[in-house]
Coordinates of C-alpha atoms in Angstrom, one line a residue:
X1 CA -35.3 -8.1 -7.4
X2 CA -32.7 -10.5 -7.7
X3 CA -29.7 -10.5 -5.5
X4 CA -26.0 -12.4 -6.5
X5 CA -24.9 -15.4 -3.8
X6 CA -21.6 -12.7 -3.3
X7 CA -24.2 -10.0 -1.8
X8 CA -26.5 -12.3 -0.4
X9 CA -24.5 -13.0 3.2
X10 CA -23.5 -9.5 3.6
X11 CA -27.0 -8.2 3.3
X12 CA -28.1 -10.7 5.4
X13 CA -24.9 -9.8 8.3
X14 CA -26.3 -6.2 7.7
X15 CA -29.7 -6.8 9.0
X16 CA -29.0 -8.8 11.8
X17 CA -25.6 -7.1 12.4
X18 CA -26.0 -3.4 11.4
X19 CA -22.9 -2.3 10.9
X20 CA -20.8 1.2 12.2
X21 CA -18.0 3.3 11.6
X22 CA -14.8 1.4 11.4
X23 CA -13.1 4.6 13.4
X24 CA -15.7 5.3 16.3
X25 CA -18.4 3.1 15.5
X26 CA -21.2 6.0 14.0
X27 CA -24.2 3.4 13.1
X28 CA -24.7 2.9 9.1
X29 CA -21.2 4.5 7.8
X30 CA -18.4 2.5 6.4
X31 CA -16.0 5.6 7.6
X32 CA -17.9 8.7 9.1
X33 CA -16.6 11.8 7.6
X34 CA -15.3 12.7 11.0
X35 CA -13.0 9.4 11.0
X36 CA -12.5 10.2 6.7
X37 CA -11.2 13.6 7.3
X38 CA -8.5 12.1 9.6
X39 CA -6.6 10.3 6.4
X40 CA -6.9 13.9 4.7
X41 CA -3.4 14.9 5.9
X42 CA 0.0 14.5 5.0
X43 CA 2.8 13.5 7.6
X44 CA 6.2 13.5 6.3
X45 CA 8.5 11.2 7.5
X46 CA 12.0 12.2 7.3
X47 CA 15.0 9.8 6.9
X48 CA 13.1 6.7 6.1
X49 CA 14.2 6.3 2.8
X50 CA 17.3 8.3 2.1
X51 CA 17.1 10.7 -1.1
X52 CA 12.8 9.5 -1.5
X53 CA 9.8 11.4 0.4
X54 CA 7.6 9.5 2.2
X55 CA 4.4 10.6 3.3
X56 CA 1.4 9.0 5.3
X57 CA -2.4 10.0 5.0
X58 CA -2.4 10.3 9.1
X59 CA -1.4 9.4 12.1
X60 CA -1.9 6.1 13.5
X61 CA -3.5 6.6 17.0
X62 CA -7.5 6.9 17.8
X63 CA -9.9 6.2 15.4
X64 CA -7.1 6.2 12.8
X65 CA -5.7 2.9 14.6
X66 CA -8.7 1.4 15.0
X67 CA -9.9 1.8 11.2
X68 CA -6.9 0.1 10.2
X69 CA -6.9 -3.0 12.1
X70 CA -10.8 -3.0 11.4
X71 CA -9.8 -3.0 8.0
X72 CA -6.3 -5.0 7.8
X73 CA -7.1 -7.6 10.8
X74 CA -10.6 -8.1 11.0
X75 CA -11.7 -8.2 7.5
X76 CA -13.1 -4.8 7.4
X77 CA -13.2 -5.2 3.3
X78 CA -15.8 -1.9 3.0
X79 CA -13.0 0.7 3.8
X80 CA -10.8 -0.9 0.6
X81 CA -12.5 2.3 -0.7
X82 CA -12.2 5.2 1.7
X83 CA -8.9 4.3 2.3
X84 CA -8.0 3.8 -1.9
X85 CA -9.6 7.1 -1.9
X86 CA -7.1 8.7 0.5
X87 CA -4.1 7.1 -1.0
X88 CA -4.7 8.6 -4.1
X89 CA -5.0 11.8 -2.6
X90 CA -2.0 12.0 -1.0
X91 CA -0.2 10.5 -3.8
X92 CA -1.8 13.3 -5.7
X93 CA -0.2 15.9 -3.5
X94 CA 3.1 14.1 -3.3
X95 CA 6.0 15.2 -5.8
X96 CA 7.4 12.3 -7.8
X97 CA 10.4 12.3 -9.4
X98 CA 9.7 12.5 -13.3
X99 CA 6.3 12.5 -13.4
X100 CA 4.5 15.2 -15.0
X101 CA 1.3 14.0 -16.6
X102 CA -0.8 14.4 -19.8
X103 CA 2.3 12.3 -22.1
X104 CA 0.8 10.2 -24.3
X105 CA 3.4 9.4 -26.6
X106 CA 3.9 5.3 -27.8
X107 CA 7.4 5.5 -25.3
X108 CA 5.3 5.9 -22.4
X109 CA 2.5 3.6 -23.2
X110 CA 1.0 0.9 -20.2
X111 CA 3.4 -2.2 -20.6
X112 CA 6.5 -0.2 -22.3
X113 CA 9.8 0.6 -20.0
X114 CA 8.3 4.3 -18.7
X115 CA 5.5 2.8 -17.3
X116 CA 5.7 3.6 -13.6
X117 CA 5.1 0.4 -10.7
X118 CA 3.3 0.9 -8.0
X119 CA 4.0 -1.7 -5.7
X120 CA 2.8 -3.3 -2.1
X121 CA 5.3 -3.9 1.0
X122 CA 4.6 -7.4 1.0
X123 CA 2.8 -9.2 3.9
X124 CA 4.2 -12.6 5.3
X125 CA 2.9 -15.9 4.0
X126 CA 1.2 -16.6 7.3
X127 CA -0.2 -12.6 7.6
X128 CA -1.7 -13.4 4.5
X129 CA -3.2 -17.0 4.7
X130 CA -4.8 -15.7 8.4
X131 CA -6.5 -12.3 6.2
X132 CA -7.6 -14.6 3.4
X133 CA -6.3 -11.8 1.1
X134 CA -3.8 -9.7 -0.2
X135 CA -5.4 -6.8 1.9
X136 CA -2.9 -3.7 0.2
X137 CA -4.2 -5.7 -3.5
X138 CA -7.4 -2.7 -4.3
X139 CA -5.5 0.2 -2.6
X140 CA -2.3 -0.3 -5.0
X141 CA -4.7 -0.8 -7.5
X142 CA -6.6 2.3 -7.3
X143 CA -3.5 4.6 -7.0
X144 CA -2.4 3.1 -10.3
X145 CA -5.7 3.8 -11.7
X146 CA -5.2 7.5 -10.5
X147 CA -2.3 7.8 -12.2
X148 CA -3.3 6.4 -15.3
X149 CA -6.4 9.5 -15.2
X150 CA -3.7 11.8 -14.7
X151 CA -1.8 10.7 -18.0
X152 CA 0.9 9.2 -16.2
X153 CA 1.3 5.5 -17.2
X154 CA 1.3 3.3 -14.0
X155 CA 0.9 -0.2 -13.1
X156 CA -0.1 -1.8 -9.7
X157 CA 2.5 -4.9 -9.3
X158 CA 3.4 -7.1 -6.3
X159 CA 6.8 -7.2 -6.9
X160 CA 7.6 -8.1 -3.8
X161 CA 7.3 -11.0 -1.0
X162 CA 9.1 -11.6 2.3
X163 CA 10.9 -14.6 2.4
X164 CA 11.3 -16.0 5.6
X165 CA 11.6 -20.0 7.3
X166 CA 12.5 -20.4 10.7
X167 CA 13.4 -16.5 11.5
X168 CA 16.2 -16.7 8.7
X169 CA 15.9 -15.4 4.8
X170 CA 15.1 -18.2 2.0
X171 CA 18.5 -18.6 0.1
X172 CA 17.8 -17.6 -3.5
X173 CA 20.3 -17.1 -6.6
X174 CA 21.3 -14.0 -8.4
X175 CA 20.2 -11.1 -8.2
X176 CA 16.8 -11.6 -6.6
X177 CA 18.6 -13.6 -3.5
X178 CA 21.1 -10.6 -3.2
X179 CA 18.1 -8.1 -2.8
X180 CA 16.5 -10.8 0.2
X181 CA 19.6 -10.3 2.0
X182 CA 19.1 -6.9 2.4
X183 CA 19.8 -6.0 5.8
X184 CA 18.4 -9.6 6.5
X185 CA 14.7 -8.9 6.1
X186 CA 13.9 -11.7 3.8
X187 CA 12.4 -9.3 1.3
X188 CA 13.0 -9.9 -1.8
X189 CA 12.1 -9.3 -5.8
X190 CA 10.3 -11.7 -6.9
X191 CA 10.7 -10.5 -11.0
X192 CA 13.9 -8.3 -11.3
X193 CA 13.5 -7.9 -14.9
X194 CA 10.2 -6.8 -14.2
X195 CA 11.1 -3.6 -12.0
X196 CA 15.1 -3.0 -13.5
X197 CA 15.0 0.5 -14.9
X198 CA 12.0 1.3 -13.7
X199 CA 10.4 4.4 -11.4
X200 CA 8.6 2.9 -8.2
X201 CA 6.3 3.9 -5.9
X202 CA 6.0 1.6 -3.2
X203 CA 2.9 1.4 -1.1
X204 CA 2.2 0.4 3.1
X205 CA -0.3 0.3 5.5
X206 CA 1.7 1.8 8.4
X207 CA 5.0 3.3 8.8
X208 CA 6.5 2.2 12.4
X209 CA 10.2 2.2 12.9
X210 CA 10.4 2.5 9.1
X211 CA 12.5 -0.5 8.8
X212 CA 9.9 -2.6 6.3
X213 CA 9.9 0.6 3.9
X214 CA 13.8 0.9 4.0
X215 CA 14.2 -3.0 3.5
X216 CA 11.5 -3.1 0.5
X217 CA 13.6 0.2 -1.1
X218 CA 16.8 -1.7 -0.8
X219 CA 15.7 -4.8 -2.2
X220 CA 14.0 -2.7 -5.2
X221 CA 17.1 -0.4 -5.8
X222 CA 19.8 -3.6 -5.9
X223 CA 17.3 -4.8 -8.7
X224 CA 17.7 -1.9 -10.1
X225 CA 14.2 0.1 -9.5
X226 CA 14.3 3.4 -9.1
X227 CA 12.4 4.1 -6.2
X228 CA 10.8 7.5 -6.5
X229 CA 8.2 7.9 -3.7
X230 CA 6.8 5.9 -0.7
X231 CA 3.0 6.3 0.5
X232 CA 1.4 4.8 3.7
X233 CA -2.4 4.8 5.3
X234 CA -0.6 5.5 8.4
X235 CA 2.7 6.5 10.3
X236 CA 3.0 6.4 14.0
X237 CA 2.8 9.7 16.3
X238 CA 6.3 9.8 16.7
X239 CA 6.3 11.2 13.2
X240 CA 3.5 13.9 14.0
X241 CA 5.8 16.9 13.9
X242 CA 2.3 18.7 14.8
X243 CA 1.9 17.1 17.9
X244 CA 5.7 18.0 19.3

């Protein structure tokens, strides 16, 4: 049996290293289905983006928490698809504004004007460099895909970076440098022609204060996106309505 060089250290990191849940550390799972069932639920968050509902798989304390920095900070790669899995759930559950599935009509092919953008809060330069990837790239990715299965034409794009030097916004020109100024949070569109006109979904890891999903909505909306939903992994307990 032949193995590829890709698989070769992992295996090897496997035997030496077995590896356990990224949640509570259950020996041989990727994500027990104890720690799974946790990103089975829906948390609203109210008043994050006004007029859009935004929803997290769970809430980010316990074994919730420490699957997601396995995952986001330590290169945790294995739960790109438990957690793709859960995304597209709750993005299945979640109504979005003018999407109803099972058109297939040339006006709403992949590439034309209907088709729907799913698209990543963006993660600084340095986050980025230190993960060695784009670590929302698969999730966004897979929700597309699920809406694509549903008849709905969808599109993962990065649409967005954060723009920062020195703790102040980059300076850029038109209408892209109007949506980094935002409420000063250096996000900004980095194709407005892309996303003007167009429904978005826009996809985080975790929902803290909020302020990231707001800034990315206003930077979308000024180039004229239509932002029609916002999913997270996670939002913090202080959204747990359950819990209160």
């Amino acid at each position: 049996m032949t193995m590829r060089a890709g698989t070769l250290l992992p295996a090897m990191m496997g035997l030496v290293l077995p590896r356990g849940c990224a949640g509570c550390g259950t020996p041989d799972e990727v994500l027990c289905p104890a720690c799974r069932s946790l990103f089975d639920d829906t948390v609203i968050v109210p008043s994050c983006v006004p007029g859009v509902p935004v929803a997290a798989c769970a809430t980010y304390r316990g074994a919730v928490r420490r699957a997601i920095l396995a995952w986001k900070d330590h290169g945790d790669e294995e739960c790109d698809r438990p957690f793709s899995q859960a995304l597209c759930a709750l993005a299945d559950r979640m109504p979005v504004a003018g999407v109803a599935g099972g058109e297939d009509d040339d006006a709403r092919r992949i590439g034309g004007r209907d088709t729907m953008l799913i698209v990543p809060a963006p993660s600084s330069k340095r986050s980025a460099r230190r993960r060695g990837r784009r670590h929302m790239r698969p999730l966004v990715r897979a929700v597309a895909a699920a809406y694509r299965a549903r008849g709905v034409p969808a599109h993962a794009e990065e649409a967005l970076a954060s723009h920062t030097m020195g703790g102040r916004s980059v300076e850029m020109k038109g209408r892209a440098g109007r949506a980094a100024r935002v409420g000063g949070s250096g996000i900004v569109v980095t194709r407005p022609s892309l996303v003007r006109g167009r429904r978005v979904i826009l996809v985080d890891d975790i929902v803290t204060s909020g302020a990231t999903m707001r800034a990315c909505a206003a930077a979308l909306r000024t180039a004229g996106a239509q932002v029609v939903a916002c999913l997270a992994l996670a939002a913090t307990p202080r959204y747990d309505v359950s819990a209160m």
